[in-house]
mmCIF file of C-alpha atoms and ligand atoms in Angstrom:
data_model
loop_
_atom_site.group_PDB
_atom_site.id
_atom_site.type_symbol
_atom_site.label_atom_id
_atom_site.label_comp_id
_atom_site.label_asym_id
_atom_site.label_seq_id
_atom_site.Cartn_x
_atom_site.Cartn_y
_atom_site.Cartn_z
ATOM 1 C CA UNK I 1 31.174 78.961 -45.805
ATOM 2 C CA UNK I 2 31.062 76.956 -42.217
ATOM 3 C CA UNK I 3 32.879 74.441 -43.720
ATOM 4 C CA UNK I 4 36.322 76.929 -44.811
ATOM 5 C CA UNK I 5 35.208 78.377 -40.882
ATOM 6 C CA UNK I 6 35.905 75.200 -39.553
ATOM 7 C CA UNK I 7 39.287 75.664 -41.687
ATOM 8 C CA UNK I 8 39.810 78.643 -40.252
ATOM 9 C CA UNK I 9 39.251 77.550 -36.775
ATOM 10 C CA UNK I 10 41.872 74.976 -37.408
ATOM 11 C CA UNK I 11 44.399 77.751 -37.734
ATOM 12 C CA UNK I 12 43.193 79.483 -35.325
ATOM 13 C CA UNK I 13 44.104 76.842 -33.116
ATOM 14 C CA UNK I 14 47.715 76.528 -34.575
ATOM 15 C CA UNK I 15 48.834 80.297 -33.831
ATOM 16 C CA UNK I 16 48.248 80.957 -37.433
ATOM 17 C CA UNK I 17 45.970 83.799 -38.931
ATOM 18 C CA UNK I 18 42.329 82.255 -38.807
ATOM 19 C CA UNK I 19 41.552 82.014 -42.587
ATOM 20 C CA UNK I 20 39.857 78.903 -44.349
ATOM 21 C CA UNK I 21 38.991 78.003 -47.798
ATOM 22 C CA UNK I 22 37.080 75.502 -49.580
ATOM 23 C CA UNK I 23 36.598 74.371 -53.433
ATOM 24 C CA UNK I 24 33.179 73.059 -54.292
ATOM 25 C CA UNK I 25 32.675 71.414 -57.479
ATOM 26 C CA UNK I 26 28.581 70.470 -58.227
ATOM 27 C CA UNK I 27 28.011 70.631 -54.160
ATOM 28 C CA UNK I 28 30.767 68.737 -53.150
ATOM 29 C CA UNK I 29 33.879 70.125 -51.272
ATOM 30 C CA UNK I 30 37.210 68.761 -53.401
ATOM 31 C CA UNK I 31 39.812 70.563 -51.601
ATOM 32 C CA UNK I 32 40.420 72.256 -48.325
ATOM 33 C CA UNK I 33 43.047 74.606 -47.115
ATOM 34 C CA UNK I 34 44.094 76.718 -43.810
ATOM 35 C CA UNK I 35 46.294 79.415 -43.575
ATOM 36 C CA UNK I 36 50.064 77.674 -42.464
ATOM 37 C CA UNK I 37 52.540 80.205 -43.105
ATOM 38 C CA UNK I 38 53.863 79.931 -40.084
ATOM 39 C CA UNK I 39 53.805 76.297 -39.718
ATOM 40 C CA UNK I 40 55.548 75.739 -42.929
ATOM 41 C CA UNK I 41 57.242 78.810 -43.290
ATOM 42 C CA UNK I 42 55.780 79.198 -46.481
ATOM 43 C CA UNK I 43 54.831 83.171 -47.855
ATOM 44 C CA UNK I 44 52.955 81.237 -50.073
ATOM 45 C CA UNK I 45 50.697 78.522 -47.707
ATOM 46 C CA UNK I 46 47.366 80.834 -47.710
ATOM 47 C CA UNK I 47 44.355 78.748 -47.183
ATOM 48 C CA UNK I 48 42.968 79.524 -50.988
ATOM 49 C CA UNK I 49 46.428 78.235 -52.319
ATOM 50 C CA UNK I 50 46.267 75.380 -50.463
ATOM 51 C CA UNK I 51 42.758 74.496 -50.996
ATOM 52 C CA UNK I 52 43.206 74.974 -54.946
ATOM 53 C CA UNK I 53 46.556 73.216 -55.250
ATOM 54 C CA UNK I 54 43.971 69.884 -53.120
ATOM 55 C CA UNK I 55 40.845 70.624 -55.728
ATOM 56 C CA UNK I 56 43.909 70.427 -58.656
ATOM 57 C CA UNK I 57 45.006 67.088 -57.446
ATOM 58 C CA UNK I 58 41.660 65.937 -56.747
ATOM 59 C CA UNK I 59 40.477 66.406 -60.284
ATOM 60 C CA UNK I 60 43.723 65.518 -61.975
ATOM 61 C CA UNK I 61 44.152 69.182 -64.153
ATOM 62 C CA UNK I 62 45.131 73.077 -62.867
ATOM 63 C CA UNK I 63 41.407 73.803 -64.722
ATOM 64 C CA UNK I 64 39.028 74.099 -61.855
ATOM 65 C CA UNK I 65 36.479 74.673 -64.207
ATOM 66 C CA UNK I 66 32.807 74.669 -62.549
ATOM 67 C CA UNK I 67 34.727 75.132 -58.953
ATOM 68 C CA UNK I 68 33.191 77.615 -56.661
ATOM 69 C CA UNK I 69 35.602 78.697 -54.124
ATOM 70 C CA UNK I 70 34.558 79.827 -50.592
ATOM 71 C CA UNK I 71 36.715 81.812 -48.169
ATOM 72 C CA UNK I 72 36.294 83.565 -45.093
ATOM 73 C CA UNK I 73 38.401 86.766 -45.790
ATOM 74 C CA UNK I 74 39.114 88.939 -49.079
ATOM 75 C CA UNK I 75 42.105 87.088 -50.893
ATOM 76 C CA UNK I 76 45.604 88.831 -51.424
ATOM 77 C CA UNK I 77 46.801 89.534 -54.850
ATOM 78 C CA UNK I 78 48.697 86.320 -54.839
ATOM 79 C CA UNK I 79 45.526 83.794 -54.255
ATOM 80 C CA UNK I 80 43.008 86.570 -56.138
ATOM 81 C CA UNK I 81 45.557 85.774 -59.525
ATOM 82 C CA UNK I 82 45.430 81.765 -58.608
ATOM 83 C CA UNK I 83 41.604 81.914 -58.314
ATOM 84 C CA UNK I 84 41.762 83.411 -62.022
ATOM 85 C CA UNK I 85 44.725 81.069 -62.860
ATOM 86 C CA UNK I 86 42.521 78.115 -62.221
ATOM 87 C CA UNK I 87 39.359 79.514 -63.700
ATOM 88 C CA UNK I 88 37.178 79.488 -60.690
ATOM 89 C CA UNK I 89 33.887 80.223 -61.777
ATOM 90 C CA UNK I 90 32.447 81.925 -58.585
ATOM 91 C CA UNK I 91 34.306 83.173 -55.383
ATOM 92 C CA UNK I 92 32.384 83.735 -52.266
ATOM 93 C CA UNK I 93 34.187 86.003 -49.569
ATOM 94 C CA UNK I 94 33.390 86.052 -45.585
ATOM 95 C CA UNK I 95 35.032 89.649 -44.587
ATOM 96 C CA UNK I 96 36.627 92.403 -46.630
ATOM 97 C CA UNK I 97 40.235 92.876 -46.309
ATOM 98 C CA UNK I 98 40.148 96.604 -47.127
ATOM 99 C CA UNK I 99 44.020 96.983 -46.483
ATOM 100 C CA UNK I 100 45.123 94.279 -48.283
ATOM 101 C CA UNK I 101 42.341 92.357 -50.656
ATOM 102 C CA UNK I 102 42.317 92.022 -53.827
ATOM 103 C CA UNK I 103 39.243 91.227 -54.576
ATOM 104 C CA UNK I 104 37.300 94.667 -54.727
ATOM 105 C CA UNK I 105 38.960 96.706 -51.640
ATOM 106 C CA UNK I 106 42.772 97.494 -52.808
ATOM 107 C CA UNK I 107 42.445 95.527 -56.386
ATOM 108 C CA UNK I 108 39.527 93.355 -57.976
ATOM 109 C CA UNK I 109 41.932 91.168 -60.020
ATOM 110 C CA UNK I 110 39.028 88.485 -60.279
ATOM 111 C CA UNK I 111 37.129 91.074 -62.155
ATOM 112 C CA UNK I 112 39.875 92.905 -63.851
ATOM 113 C CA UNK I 113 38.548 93.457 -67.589
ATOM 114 C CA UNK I 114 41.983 93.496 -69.176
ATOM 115 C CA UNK I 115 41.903 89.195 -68.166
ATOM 116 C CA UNK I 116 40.419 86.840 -70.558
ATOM 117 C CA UNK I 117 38.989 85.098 -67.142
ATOM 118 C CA UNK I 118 36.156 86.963 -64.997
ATOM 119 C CA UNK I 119 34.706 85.707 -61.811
ATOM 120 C CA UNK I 120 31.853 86.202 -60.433
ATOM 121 C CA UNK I 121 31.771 86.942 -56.663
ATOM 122 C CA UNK I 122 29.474 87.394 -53.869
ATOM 123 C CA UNK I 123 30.516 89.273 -50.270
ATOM 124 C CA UNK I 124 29.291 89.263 -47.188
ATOM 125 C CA UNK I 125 28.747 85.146 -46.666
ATOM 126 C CA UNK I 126 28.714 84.662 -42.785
ATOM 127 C CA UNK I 127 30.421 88.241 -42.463
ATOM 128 C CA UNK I 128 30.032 88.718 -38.587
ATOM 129 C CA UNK I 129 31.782 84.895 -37.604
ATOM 130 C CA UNK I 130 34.221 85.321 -40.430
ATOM 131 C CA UNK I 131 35.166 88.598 -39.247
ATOM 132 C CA UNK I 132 35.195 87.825 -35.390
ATOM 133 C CA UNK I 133 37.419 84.825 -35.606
ATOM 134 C CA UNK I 134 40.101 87.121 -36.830
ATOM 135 C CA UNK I 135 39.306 90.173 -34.479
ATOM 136 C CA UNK I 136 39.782 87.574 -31.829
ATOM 137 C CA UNK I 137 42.751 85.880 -33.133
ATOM 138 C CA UNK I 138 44.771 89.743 -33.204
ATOM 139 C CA UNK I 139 43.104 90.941 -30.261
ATOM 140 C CA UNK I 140 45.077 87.767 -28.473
ATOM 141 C CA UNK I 141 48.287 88.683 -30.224
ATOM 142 C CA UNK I 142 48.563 92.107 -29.300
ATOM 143 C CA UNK I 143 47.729 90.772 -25.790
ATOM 144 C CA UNK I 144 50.858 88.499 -26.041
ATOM 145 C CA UNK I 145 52.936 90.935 -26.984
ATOM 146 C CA UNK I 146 52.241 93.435 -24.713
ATOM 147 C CA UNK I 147 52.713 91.190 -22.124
ATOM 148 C CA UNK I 148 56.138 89.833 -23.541
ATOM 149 C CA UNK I 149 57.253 93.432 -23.076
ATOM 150 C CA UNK I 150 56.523 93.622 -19.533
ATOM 151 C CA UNK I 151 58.451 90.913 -18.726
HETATM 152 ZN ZN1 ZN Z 1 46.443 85.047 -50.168
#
């Protein structure tokens, strides 16, 4: 998980929403990802798709089988059907997203019993830095904006 932070920090330091993800395959990291929606004006560009799309390449199939992936907030729908898509075997989460994730707070598509793929995931990895790094990131934004409206 401090290795998709230091993805997320990366972001963080474009403008974009902090999020990182990495894909581990037998304790090695074989793809990495940031959130760059912005950047490439992408809906699509969410660290976990990203960081999949790397692992594919890296192992030359769309069957990430034995891939762990580790992110530091609750994926969307979109990235929580990719995860099952490309048969991660475990998914470790930083923070909850409880108005958006799909992962156990608005859906748990990973673990939805009507799929022929289940993954296994674990919560609550580095929860306080995972969680802070975006606190800070929309504290800062609502700071910008309130101060574009005074001028
Ligand atoms: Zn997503």
């Amino acid at each position: 998980m401090s290795e998709a932070l230091k993805e997320a920090k990366i972001a963080y330091d474009l403008g974009e929403v902090p999020i990182g993800a990495v894909v581990e395959k037998d304790g090695v990291i074989i793809g990495r990802g940031h959130n760059l929606t912005e950047q490439l004006k992408d809906p699509t560009a969410h660290a976990e798709m990203l960081a999949l799309r790397q692992a594919a390449r890296q192992l030359g199939g769309w069957r990430l089988l034995g891939c762990n992936l580790y992110v530091t907030a609750e994926p969307c729908a979109m990235c929580a059907g990719a995860i099952v898509w490309a048969r991660i075997k475990k998914l470790y989460i930083g923070t909850m997203d409880p108005k958006g994730g799909a992962c156990g707070s608005v859906f748990n598509i990973p673990q939805e019993p009507r799929l022929n793929h289940h993954v296994e995931i674990e919560t609550g990895i580095m929860q306080q830095e995972c969680q802070d790094i975006l606190k800070a990131f929309f504290k800062e934004l609502r700071k910008k904006k309130s101060e574009e409206i005074q001028l």
